[in-house]
Amino acid sequence: MRESGTQPAIYLDHAATTPVRPEVLAAMLPYWTDRAGNPSSVYQAGREARRAIDTAREEVSAVLGARPQEIIFTSGGTESDNAAIKGVALASRARGNHIITTKIEHHAVLHTCEWLEQFGFETTYVSVDRHGLVDPADVAAAITEKTVLISVMYANNEIGTIEPLAEIARVARGRKIPFHTDAVQAAGALDLGVNRLGVDLLSLSGHKFYGPKGVGVLYVRSGTRWQPQQQGGAQERNRRAGTENTAGIVGLATALRLAYADLPAANVHLQGLRDRLIAGVLGSIPRCELTGHPTQRLPNNASFAFHHVEGESILLSLDMKGIFASSGSACTSGALEPSHVIAALGLPPELARGSLRLTVGRENTPAEIDRVLAELTPAIAALQAMSPASLEPQGPRLGASGAVPEPGAAVVAGRS
Ligand SMILES: *Cc1c(COP(=O)(O)O)cnc(C)c1O
């Protein structure tokens, strides 16, 4: 990790991206140089690249418990989400025009559904509870005669909440509706067995599990009503045209295989760091809350909301100390607004604007967590002291006590 001032920087933003593991880089290098043939070419260099892609496909399908022909390599999580949703929706127009998803999906899902609305599709965005959990009964209640797809993420990228996928899958199966999950954040942490989960389509992205950027996976169960979204050559069995990213595909498969080879031990390490962070923050910083589910959360995600502080200000003070983190708020149209995920939790506004996401990784150490805690506590205190609201009398500490309003009912958007 690069230097910042005198101490080495601490990277705590593994939900945004991860560095490529050395073994992954080593596996990829020959496919840019000595074995750079086009996988569609018939001569030896092409056949070598083709074999490497075949092996990668088998490695990915082994982790998913899928068949190799059900794996499509894409350019990343965003393309996989687009191809899954558009591919099912456009193949189902004779049957219906209704999609069910949630209010806390990644923009790759939300904006794809919104895009489809201009062509006559309608979307129901199911609400979540204050921990970010989707209730399978809400999904069941949203189903209509016209529903052609249900898409619910496996684990949320901002707050780490893990959704009850298998239960939602039972709802979808019962009504014979294809079920897609964005599993980008779950990969490298949770079980990806597509049959245990009961999903028909699943999206992955290489750079979230120590693989390269710009390469992803779309799993499509055989027999699923789905059509390709990219036309051109016959690559990927006519389902995703374009010369394959051989090095990227080899890197993704190597990273996925390595992630699942020692998953339990890695998760113990991550959970230890995560819980050290959570206990340290909640124990030493007044007026803050854990966001996301207290137990049903990703092993590497510690996310918080701090009273009367702007998330962006926390990021800037941490950056000056060489600590790289993320916030669930973004500057939109000149004002700092909570992200759609934080907004969906129904937190009071003075809490919602002060969100901070710390996501630990394999290379982090307990000593780094202690340094982060030592820097974060005074940084938040200084920012809270600067806030005009800190002069107001302080109410009781907000918590899981019911101080949080019930999230609204599901809404339907789009044209009929
Ligand atoms: C990162 C991410 C994506 C997008 O993946 P890219 O490969 O960066 O396009 C989609 N969904 C979730 C939940 C993510 O965290």
Tab-separated table of C-alpha atoms and ligand atoms in Angstrom:
chain	number	residue	atom	x	y	z
A	1	MET	CA	0.000	0.000	0.000
A	2	ARG	CA	1.323	3.435	-0.856
A	3	GLU	CA	2.764	5.894	1.688
A	4	SER	CA	0.857	8.880	2.985
A	5	GLY	CA	2.899	11.197	5.177
A	6	THR	CA	5.030	9.055	7.451
A	7	GLN	CA	2.727	6.080	7.997
A	8	PRO	CA	1.573	3.626	5.327
A	9	ALA	CA	-1.973	4.232	4.080
A	10	ILE	CA	-4.780	1.961	5.241
A	11	TYR	CA	-7.229	0.774	2.589
A	12	LEU	CA	-10.706	0.134	4.047
A	13	ASP	CA	-12.806	0.297	0.888
A	14	HIS	CA	-12.852	-3.315	-0.316
A	15	ALA	CA	-16.551	-3.030	-1.261
A	16	ALA	CA	-15.504	-0.476	-3.906
A	17	THR	CA	-12.729	-2.619	-5.336
A	18	THR	CA	-9.893	-4.945	-4.335
A	19	PRO	CA	-6.288	-5.260	-5.533
A	20	VAL	CA	-5.421	-8.201	-7.807
A	21	ARG	CA	-3.743	-11.044	-5.905
A	22	PRO	CA	-0.173	-11.830	-7.062
A	23	GLU	CA	-1.191	-15.398	-8.065
A	24	VAL	CA	-3.996	-13.930	-10.173
A	25	LEU	CA	-1.679	-11.486	-11.936
A	26	ALA	CA	0.807	-14.292	-12.641
A	27	ALA	CA	-1.947	-16.454	-14.150
A	28	MET	CA	-3.120	-13.586	-16.381
A	29	LEU	CA	0.201	-12.284	-17.766
A	30	PRO	CA	0.857	-14.911	-20.496
A	31	TYR	CA	-2.532	-14.219	-22.108
A	32	TRP	CA	-1.393	-10.689	-22.975
A	33	THR	CA	1.976	-11.805	-24.347
A	34	ASP	CA	3.077	-15.365	-25.228
A	35	ARG	CA	-0.459	-16.763	-25.488
A	36	ALA	CA	-2.209	-13.722	-26.940
A	37	GLY	CA	-4.018	-15.597	-29.720
A	38	ASN	CA	-7.661	-14.948	-30.541
A	39	PRO	CA	-9.703	-17.753	-28.934
A	40	SER	CA	-11.721	-18.046	-32.171
A	41	SER	CA	-8.617	-18.768	-34.295
A	42	VAL	CA	-8.018	-22.354	-35.348
A	43	TYR	CA	-4.196	-22.405	-35.044
A	44	GLN	CA	-2.297	-23.320	-31.909
A	45	ALA	CA	-2.157	-19.868	-30.220
A	46	GLY	CA	-5.921	-19.547	-30.628
A	47	ARG	CA	-6.525	-23.065	-29.331
A	48	GLU	CA	-4.437	-22.291	-26.217
A	49	ALA	CA	-6.545	-19.232	-25.439
A	50	ARG	CA	-9.724	-21.243	-26.056
A	51	ARG	CA	-8.539	-23.959	-23.653
A	52	ALA	CA	-7.762	-21.346	-20.979
A	53	ILE	CA	-11.302	-19.953	-21.277
A	54	ASP	CA	-12.786	-23.469	-21.139
A	55	THR	CA	-10.826	-24.179	-17.950
A	56	ALA	CA	-11.910	-20.847	-16.436
A	57	ARG	CA	-15.532	-21.631	-17.234
A	58	GLU	CA	-15.226	-25.003	-15.488
A	59	GLU	CA	-13.659	-23.364	-12.411
A	60	VAL	CA	-16.448	-20.794	-12.169
A	61	SER	CA	-19.180	-23.372	-12.729
A	62	ALA	CA	-17.654	-25.560	-9.975
A	63	VAL	CA	-17.970	-22.732	-7.414
A	64	LEU	CA	-21.551	-22.050	-8.529
A	65	GLY	CA	-22.557	-25.718	-8.743
A	66	ALA	CA	-23.665	-24.912	-12.305
A	67	ARG	CA	-22.989	-26.418	-15.707
A	68	PRO	CA	-20.193	-24.779	-17.747
A	69	GLN	CA	-22.604	-23.893	-20.570
A	70	GLU	CA	-24.668	-21.846	-18.087
A	71	ILE	CA	-21.726	-19.427	-17.517
A	72	ILE	CA	-21.375	-16.311	-19.712
A	73	PHE	CA	-18.319	-14.069	-19.350
A	74	THR	CA	-19.092	-10.329	-19.524
A	75	SER	CA	-17.301	-7.015	-18.974
A	76	GLY	CA	-18.286	-6.798	-15.284
A	77	GLY	CA	-21.092	-6.589	-12.754
A	78	THR	CA	-22.843	-3.729	-14.522
A	79	GLU	CA	-23.047	-5.574	-17.836
A	80	SER	CA	-24.185	-8.777	-16.108
A	81	ASP	CA	-27.027	-6.937	-14.331
A	82	ASN	CA	-28.051	-5.180	-17.561
A	83	ALA	CA	-27.953	-8.399	-19.586
A	84	ALA	CA	-29.876	-10.358	-16.943
A	85	ILE	CA	-32.712	-7.855	-16.564
A	86	LYS	CA	-33.041	-6.662	-20.159
A	87	GLY	CA	-32.508	-10.206	-21.427
A	88	VAL	CA	-35.409	-11.635	-19.408
A	89	ALA	CA	-37.691	-8.595	-19.797
A	90	LEU	CA	-37.348	-8.357	-23.581
A	91	ALA	CA	-37.763	-12.124	-24.015
A	92	SER	CA	-40.976	-12.038	-21.960
A	93	ARG	CA	-42.951	-9.219	-23.585
A	94	ALA	CA	-45.682	-11.558	-24.793
A	95	ARG	CA	-46.267	-12.645	-21.178
A	96	GLY	CA	-46.102	-9.426	-19.218
A	97	ASN	CA	-44.344	-6.159	-18.474
A	98	HIS	CA	-43.859	-6.141	-14.699
A	99	ILE	CA	-40.542	-6.392	-12.828
A	100	ILE	CA	-40.090	-6.633	-9.064
A	101	THR	CA	-36.889	-5.378	-7.453
A	102	THR	CA	-35.960	-3.513	-4.254
A	103	LYS	CA	-35.215	0.064	-3.250
A	104	ILE	CA	-31.638	-0.763	-2.210
A	105	GLU	CA	-30.262	-2.361	-5.390
A	106	HIS	CA	-27.082	-1.147	-7.065
A	107	HIS	CA	-27.671	1.476	-9.776
A	108	ALA	CA	-26.797	-1.176	-12.381
A	109	VAL	CA	-30.132	-2.812	-11.478
A	110	LEU	CA	-32.208	0.273	-10.606
A	111	HIS	CA	-31.250	2.318	-13.662
A	112	THR	CA	-31.769	-0.694	-15.950
A	113	CYS	CA	-35.318	-1.104	-14.636
A	114	GLU	CA	-35.926	2.641	-15.036
A	115	TRP	CA	-34.588	2.483	-18.600
A	116	LEU	CA	-37.028	-0.331	-19.423
A	117	GLU	CA	-39.929	1.786	-18.115
A	118	GLN	CA	-39.741	3.991	-21.240
A	119	PHE	CA	-40.608	0.898	-23.313
A	120	GLY	CA	-43.730	0.063	-21.343
A	121	PHE	CA	-42.289	-1.940	-18.474
A	122	GLU	CA	-43.402	-1.260	-14.898
A	123	THR	CA	-41.289	-1.798	-11.822
A	124	THR	CA	-42.249	-2.376	-8.211
A	125	TYR	CA	-39.462	-1.275	-5.864
A	126	VAL	CA	-40.038	-3.265	-2.660
A	127	SER	CA	-39.189	-1.494	0.624
A	128	VAL	CA	-36.768	-2.776	3.251
A	129	ASP	CA	-36.873	-2.627	7.043
A	130	ARG	CA	-34.589	-0.375	9.097
A	131	HIS	CA	-31.807	-2.976	8.844
A	132	GLY	CA	-32.100	-3.155	5.065
A	133	LEU	CA	-33.835	-6.544	5.034
A	134	VAL	CA	-36.321	-7.448	2.293
A	135	ASP	CA	-39.394	-9.327	3.540
A	136	PRO	CA	-40.180	-12.268	1.178
A	137	ALA	CA	-43.881	-11.668	1.954
A	138	ASP	CA	-43.567	-8.177	0.425
A	139	VAL	CA	-42.112	-9.730	-2.726
A	140	ALA	CA	-44.977	-12.255	-2.839
A	141	ALA	CA	-47.531	-9.461	-2.367
A	142	ALA	CA	-46.063	-7.472	-5.270
A	143	ILE	CA	-46.498	-10.305	-7.812
A	144	THR	CA	-49.156	-9.756	-10.494
A	145	GLU	CA	-50.283	-11.731	-13.539
A	146	LYS	CA	-47.850	-9.587	-15.547
A	147	THR	CA	-44.717	-10.195	-13.445
A	148	VAL	CA	-41.907	-11.581	-15.622
A	149	LEU	CA	-38.822	-11.110	-13.387
A	150	ILE	CA	-37.828	-10.737	-9.731
A	151	SER	CA	-34.366	-9.270	-9.011
A	152	VAL	CA	-33.103	-9.006	-5.412
A	153	MET	CA	-29.452	-8.482	-4.480
A	154	TYR	CA	-27.674	-11.132	-2.370
A	155	ALA	CA	-25.862	-8.654	-0.109
A	156	ASN	CA	-25.943	-4.867	-0.107
A	157	ASN	CA	-22.814	-2.953	-1.116
A	158	GLU	CA	-23.332	-0.021	1.289
A	159	ILE	CA	-24.623	-1.553	4.518
A	160	GLY	CA	-23.668	-5.216	4.072
A	161	THR	CA	-27.103	-6.667	4.843
A	162	ILE	CA	-27.530	-10.221	3.515
A	163	GLU	CA	-30.970	-10.837	2.010
A	164	PRO	CA	-33.035	-14.037	2.539
A	165	LEU	CA	-32.454	-15.231	-1.034
A	166	ALA	CA	-33.555	-18.844	-0.642
A	167	GLU	CA	-36.930	-17.766	0.799
A	168	ILE	CA	-37.459	-15.210	-1.974
A	169	ALA	CA	-36.464	-17.876	-4.502
A	170	ARG	CA	-39.206	-20.168	-3.124
A	171	VAL	CA	-41.743	-17.375	-3.694
A	172	ALA	CA	-40.506	-16.910	-7.284
A	173	ARG	CA	-40.438	-20.672	-8.009
A	174	GLY	CA	-43.968	-21.077	-6.655
A	175	ARG	CA	-45.188	-18.601	-9.265
A	176	LYS	CA	-42.784	-19.787	-12.023
A	177	ILE	CA	-41.139	-16.348	-12.261
A	178	PRO	CA	-37.409	-16.142	-13.150
A	179	PHE	CA	-35.287	-14.933	-10.226
A	180	HIS	CA	-32.093	-12.885	-10.688
A	181	THR	CA	-29.633	-11.906	-7.971
A	182	ASP	CA	-26.822	-9.362	-8.041
A	183	ALA	CA	-24.279	-11.408	-6.072
A	184	VAL	CA	-21.383	-9.016	-6.730
A	185	GLN	CA	-20.786	-8.245	-3.040
A	186	ALA	CA	-21.472	-11.791	-1.856
A	187	ALA	CA	-18.797	-13.361	-4.054
A	188	GLY	CA	-15.734	-14.309	-2.046
A	189	ALA	CA	-17.698	-14.229	1.221
A	190	LEU	CA	-20.903	-16.304	0.927
A	191	ASP	CA	-22.094	-19.579	-0.618
A	192	LEU	CA	-22.683	-19.091	-4.354
A	193	GLY	CA	-24.373	-22.469	-4.972
A	194	VAL	CA	-27.092	-21.540	-7.456
A	195	ASN	CA	-29.207	-24.604	-6.642
A	196	ARG	CA	-29.040	-24.062	-2.867
A	197	LEU	CA	-29.970	-20.420	-3.461
A	198	GLY	CA	-32.645	-21.294	-6.024
A	199	VAL	CA	-31.689	-18.510	-8.434
A	200	ASP	CA	-32.081	-18.587	-12.229
A	201	LEU	CA	-29.680	-15.743	-13.034
A	202	LEU	CA	-26.721	-14.439	-11.017
A	203	SER	CA	-24.217	-11.597	-11.560
A	204	LEU	CA	-20.559	-11.502	-10.463
A	205	SER	CA	-17.716	-8.995	-10.918
A	206	GLY	CA	-14.028	-9.959	-10.856
A	207	HIS	CA	-12.639	-6.872	-9.134
A	208	LYS	CA	-14.696	-7.343	-5.955
A	209	PHE	CA	-12.874	-10.589	-5.047
A	210	TYR	CA	-9.208	-9.778	-5.825
A	211	GLY	CA	-9.600	-10.376	-9.548
A	212	PRO	CA	-9.215	-7.866	-12.389
A	213	LYS	CA	-11.568	-4.989	-13.262
A	214	GLY	CA	-13.607	-5.106	-16.462
A	215	VAL	CA	-14.610	-8.773	-16.341
A	216	GLY	CA	-17.692	-10.419	-14.883
A	217	VAL	CA	-19.957	-13.448	-15.006
A	218	LEU	CA	-23.605	-13.880	-15.826
A	219	TYR	CA	-25.031	-17.251	-14.830
A	220	VAL	CA	-28.209	-18.175	-16.727
A	221	ARG	CA	-29.920	-21.422	-15.727
A	222	SER	CA	-30.673	-23.674	-18.723
A	223	GLY	CA	-34.248	-23.206	-19.868
A	224	THR	CA	-34.603	-19.644	-18.534
A	225	ARG	CA	-36.576	-17.278	-20.773
A	226	TRP	CA	-33.716	-14.921	-21.726
A	227	GLN	CA	-32.225	-13.375	-24.854
A	228	PRO	CA	-28.710	-12.028	-25.550
A	229	GLN	CA	-28.195	-8.273	-25.271
A	230	GLN	CA	-25.105	-7.901	-27.418
A	231	GLN	CA	-25.056	-8.820	-31.106
A	232	GLY	CA	-22.059	-9.614	-33.282
A	233	GLY	CA	-19.858	-12.684	-33.457
A	234	ALA	CA	-20.729	-16.132	-32.155
A	235	GLN	CA	-18.658	-15.936	-28.950
A	236	GLU	CA	-20.052	-17.334	-25.673
A	237	ARG	CA	-22.381	-19.649	-27.668
A	238	ASN	CA	-24.018	-16.663	-29.386
A	239	ARG	CA	-24.983	-15.152	-26.053
A	240	ARG	CA	-22.352	-12.389	-25.685
A	241	ALA	CA	-20.690	-11.246	-28.889
A	242	GLY	CA	-17.158	-9.857	-28.917
A	243	THR	CA	-13.611	-11.226	-28.700
A	244	GLU	CA	-13.160	-12.684	-25.237
A	245	ASN	CA	-11.054	-10.934	-22.578
A	246	THR	CA	-8.875	-14.032	-22.182
A	247	ALA	CA	-6.526	-12.633	-19.518
A	248	GLY	CA	-9.435	-11.130	-17.584
A	249	ILE	CA	-11.435	-14.360	-17.709
A	250	VAL	CA	-8.425	-16.387	-16.508
A	251	GLY	CA	-7.864	-13.820	-13.734
A	252	LEU	CA	-11.497	-13.850	-12.614
A	253	ALA	CA	-11.636	-17.647	-12.471
A	254	THR	CA	-8.315	-17.900	-10.619
A	255	ALA	CA	-9.428	-15.282	-8.085
A	256	LEU	CA	-12.780	-17.012	-7.529
A	257	ARG	CA	-11.151	-20.428	-7.083
A	258	LEU	CA	-8.606	-19.016	-4.602
A	259	ALA	CA	-11.318	-17.116	-2.684
A	260	TYR	CA	-13.324	-20.304	-2.123
A	261	ALA	CA	-10.274	-22.472	-1.376
A	262	ASP	CA	-9.832	-20.857	2.072
A	263	LEU	CA	-13.152	-19.090	2.560
A	264	PRO	CA	-13.899	-20.086	6.198
A	265	ALA	CA	-10.449	-18.983	7.450
A	266	ALA	CA	-10.595	-15.721	5.493
A	267	ASN	CA	-14.061	-14.964	6.851
A	268	VAL	CA	-12.905	-15.554	10.443
A	269	HIS	CA	-10.100	-13.025	9.841
A	270	LEU	CA	-12.464	-10.468	8.254
A	271	GLN	CA	-15.149	-10.881	10.918
A	272	GLY	CA	-12.571	-10.351	13.644
A	273	LEU	CA	-11.469	-7.070	12.072
A	274	ARG	CA	-15.054	-5.998	11.367
A	275	ASP	CA	-16.203	-6.682	14.934
A	276	ARG	CA	-13.151	-4.897	16.375
A	277	LEU	CA	-14.127	-1.849	14.292
A	278	ILE	CA	-17.804	-1.996	15.246
A	279	ALA	CA	-17.118	-2.457	18.967
A	280	GLY	CA	-14.500	0.306	18.910
A	281	VAL	CA	-16.700	2.815	17.102
A	282	LEU	CA	-19.905	2.146	19.066
A	283	GLY	CA	-17.937	2.049	22.326
A	284	SER	CA	-16.039	5.304	21.944
A	285	ILE	CA	-18.070	7.615	19.678
A	286	PRO	CA	-21.259	9.106	21.116
A	287	ARG	CA	-24.401	9.496	19.026
A	288	CYS	CA	-23.742	6.990	16.286
A	289	GLU	CA	-25.505	3.887	14.990
A	290	LEU	CA	-24.512	0.760	13.113
A	291	THR	CA	-26.301	0.714	9.737
A	292	GLY	CA	-27.332	-2.588	8.191
A	293	HIS	CA	-28.311	-5.771	9.980
A	294	PRO	CA	-26.537	-6.437	13.322
A	295	THR	CA	-25.787	-10.114	12.530
A	296	GLN	CA	-27.009	-10.914	8.994
A	297	ARG	CA	-24.250	-8.865	7.355
A	298	LEU	CA	-21.175	-9.367	5.174
A	299	PRO	CA	-18.096	-10.441	7.155
A	300	ASN	CA	-16.125	-7.400	5.962
A	301	ASN	CA	-18.673	-4.587	6.273
A	302	ALA	CA	-18.772	-2.066	9.142
A	303	SER	CA	-21.033	0.856	8.296
A	304	PHE	CA	-22.265	3.638	10.525
A	305	ALA	CA	-24.329	6.780	10.718
A	306	PHE	CA	-23.015	9.641	12.869
A	307	HIS	CA	-25.186	12.401	14.260
A	308	HIS	CA	-24.730	15.923	12.853
A	309	VAL	CA	-21.737	15.146	10.664
A	310	GLU	CA	-21.499	15.061	6.860
A	311	GLY	CA	-20.207	11.759	5.491
A	312	GLU	CA	-18.006	13.628	2.993
A	313	SER	CA	-16.305	15.558	5.812
A	314	ILE	CA	-15.445	12.299	7.592
A	315	LEU	CA	-13.926	10.932	4.368
A	316	LEU	CA	-11.780	14.048	3.926
A	317	SER	CA	-10.437	13.973	7.492
A	318	LEU	CA	-9.694	10.238	7.182
A	319	ASP	CA	-8.001	10.786	3.813
A	320	MET	CA	-5.670	13.349	5.425
A	321	LYS	CA	-4.640	10.619	7.869
A	322	GLY	CA	-4.032	8.159	5.030
A	323	ILE	CA	-7.211	6.147	5.651
A	324	PHE	CA	-9.329	5.321	2.612
A	325	ALA	CA	-13.036	4.766	3.245
A	326	SER	CA	-16.401	5.486	1.654
A	327	SER	CA	-19.660	7.229	2.486
A	328	GLY	CA	-23.251	6.488	1.596
A	329	SER	CA	-23.867	10.066	0.652
A	330	ALA	CA	-22.998	11.901	-2.508
A	331	CYS	CA	-23.044	15.505	-3.580
A	332	THR	CA	-26.018	15.728	-5.938
A	333	SER	CA	-27.174	19.127	-7.242
A	334	GLY	CA	-25.059	21.064	-4.757
A	335	ALA	CA	-26.469	19.449	-1.611
A	336	LEU	CA	-25.230	16.426	0.297
A	337	GLU	CA	-27.983	13.838	0.117
A	338	PRO	CA	-28.078	10.402	1.668
A	339	SER	CA	-27.727	7.602	-0.880
A	340	HIS	CA	-30.876	5.767	-1.974
A	341	VAL	CA	-29.831	2.879	0.291
A	342	ILE	CA	-29.442	4.997	3.424
A	343	ALA	CA	-32.665	6.843	2.507
A	344	ALA	CA	-34.551	3.525	2.265
A	345	LEU	CA	-33.654	2.664	5.886
A	346	GLY	CA	-35.814	5.535	7.138
A	347	LEU	CA	-33.172	7.047	9.426
A	348	PRO	CA	-33.811	10.590	10.688
A	349	PRO	CA	-32.115	13.136	8.353
A	350	GLU	CA	-29.499	14.334	10.883
A	351	LEU	CA	-28.248	10.749	11.053
A	352	ALA	CA	-28.723	9.800	7.382
A	353	ARG	CA	-26.262	12.414	6.092
A	354	GLY	CA	-23.414	11.203	8.298
A	355	SER	CA	-22.858	7.736	6.866
A	356	LEU	CA	-19.495	6.007	6.744
A	357	ARG	CA	-18.632	2.614	5.221
A	358	LEU	CA	-15.477	0.774	6.258
A	359	THR	CA	-14.937	-2.505	4.396
A	360	VAL	CA	-11.969	-4.585	5.493
A	361	GLY	CA	-9.933	-6.984	3.353
A	362	ARG	CA	-7.626	-9.966	3.570
A	363	GLU	CA	-4.489	-7.827	3.900
A	364	ASN	CA	-5.753	-5.642	6.794
A	365	THR	CA	-4.437	-6.245	10.338
A	366	PRO	CA	-5.778	-5.639	13.878
A	367	ALA	CA	-3.061	-2.981	14.352
A	368	GLU	CA	-4.451	-1.070	11.360
A	369	ILE	CA	-7.958	-1.210	12.836
A	370	ASP	CA	-6.626	0.201	16.113
A	371	ARG	CA	-4.964	3.079	14.247
A	372	VAL	CA	-8.219	3.792	12.400
A	373	LEU	CA	-10.123	3.868	15.703
A	374	ALA	CA	-7.515	6.186	17.234
A	375	GLU	CA	-7.906	8.624	14.299
A	376	LEU	CA	-11.667	8.325	13.794
A	377	THR	CA	-12.800	9.104	17.338
A	378	PRO	CA	-11.222	12.605	17.573
A	379	ALA	CA	-12.072	13.335	13.912
A	380	ILE	CA	-15.791	12.735	14.507
A	381	ALA	CA	-15.718	14.671	17.804
A	382	ALA	CA	-14.140	17.665	16.034
A	383	LEU	CA	-16.692	17.569	13.214
A	384	GLN	CA	-19.627	17.193	15.610
A	385	ALA	CA	-18.323	20.153	17.659
A	386	MET	CA	-18.245	22.297	14.484
A	387	SER	CA	-21.864	21.467	13.624
A	388	PRO	CA	-24.408	24.176	14.570
A	389	ALA	CA	-26.757	21.402	15.665
A	390	SER	CA	-24.320	20.369	18.394
A	391	LEU	CA	-25.354	23.517	20.307
A	392	GLU	CA	-28.921	22.235	20.542
A	393	PRO	CA	-29.979	20.186	23.564
A	394	GLN	CA	-29.253	16.517	22.900
A	395	GLY	CA	-32.161	14.105	22.774
A	396	PRO	CA	-31.992	10.467	23.803
A	397	ARG	CA	-29.708	8.186	21.850
A	398	LEU	CA	-31.505	6.819	18.810
A	399	GLY	CA	-31.384	3.107	18.411
A	400	ALA	CA	-33.326	-0.009	17.604
A	401	SER	CA	-35.986	1.286	20.009
A	402	GLY	CA	-38.585	2.237	17.428
A	403	ALA	CA	-37.390	5.840	17.065
A	404	VAL	CA	-37.006	5.064	13.378
A	405	PRO	CA	-40.123	5.552	11.235
A	406	GLU	CA	-41.598	2.573	9.385
A	407	PRO	CA	-40.438	2.597	5.769
A	408	GLY	CA	-43.245	3.397	3.318
A	409	ALA	CA	-45.117	0.764	1.331
A	410	ALA	CA	-43.830	-0.451	-2.002
A	411	VAL	CA	-44.301	1.982	-4.855
A	412	VAL	CA	-45.015	1.326	-8.499
A	413	ALA	CA	-43.313	3.515	-11.049
A	414	GLY	CA	-43.393	3.623	-14.812
A	415	ARG	CA	-45.982	3.675	-17.562
A	416	SER	CA	-48.491	0.997	-18.288
B	1	LIG	C1	-19.548	-3.074	-7.817
B	1	LIG	C2	-20.963	-3.520	-7.931
B	1	LIG	C3	-21.593	-3.631	-9.187
B	1	LIG	C4	-20.936	-3.203	-10.466
B	1	LIG	O1	-19.885	-4.039	-10.854
B	1	LIG	P1	-18.792	-3.478	-11.910
B	1	LIG	O2	-17.996	-4.685	-12.259
B	1	LIG	O3	-18.011	-2.457	-11.171
B	1	LIG	O4	-19.539	-2.937	-13.063
B	1	LIG	C5	-22.890	-4.109	-9.224
B	1	LIG	N1	-23.534	-4.468	-8.105
B	1	LIG	C6	-22.973	-4.373	-6.887
B	1	LIG	C7	-23.740	-4.804	-5.683
B	1	LIG	C8	-21.667	-3.897	-6.757
B	1	LIG	O5	-21.116	-3.793	-5.551
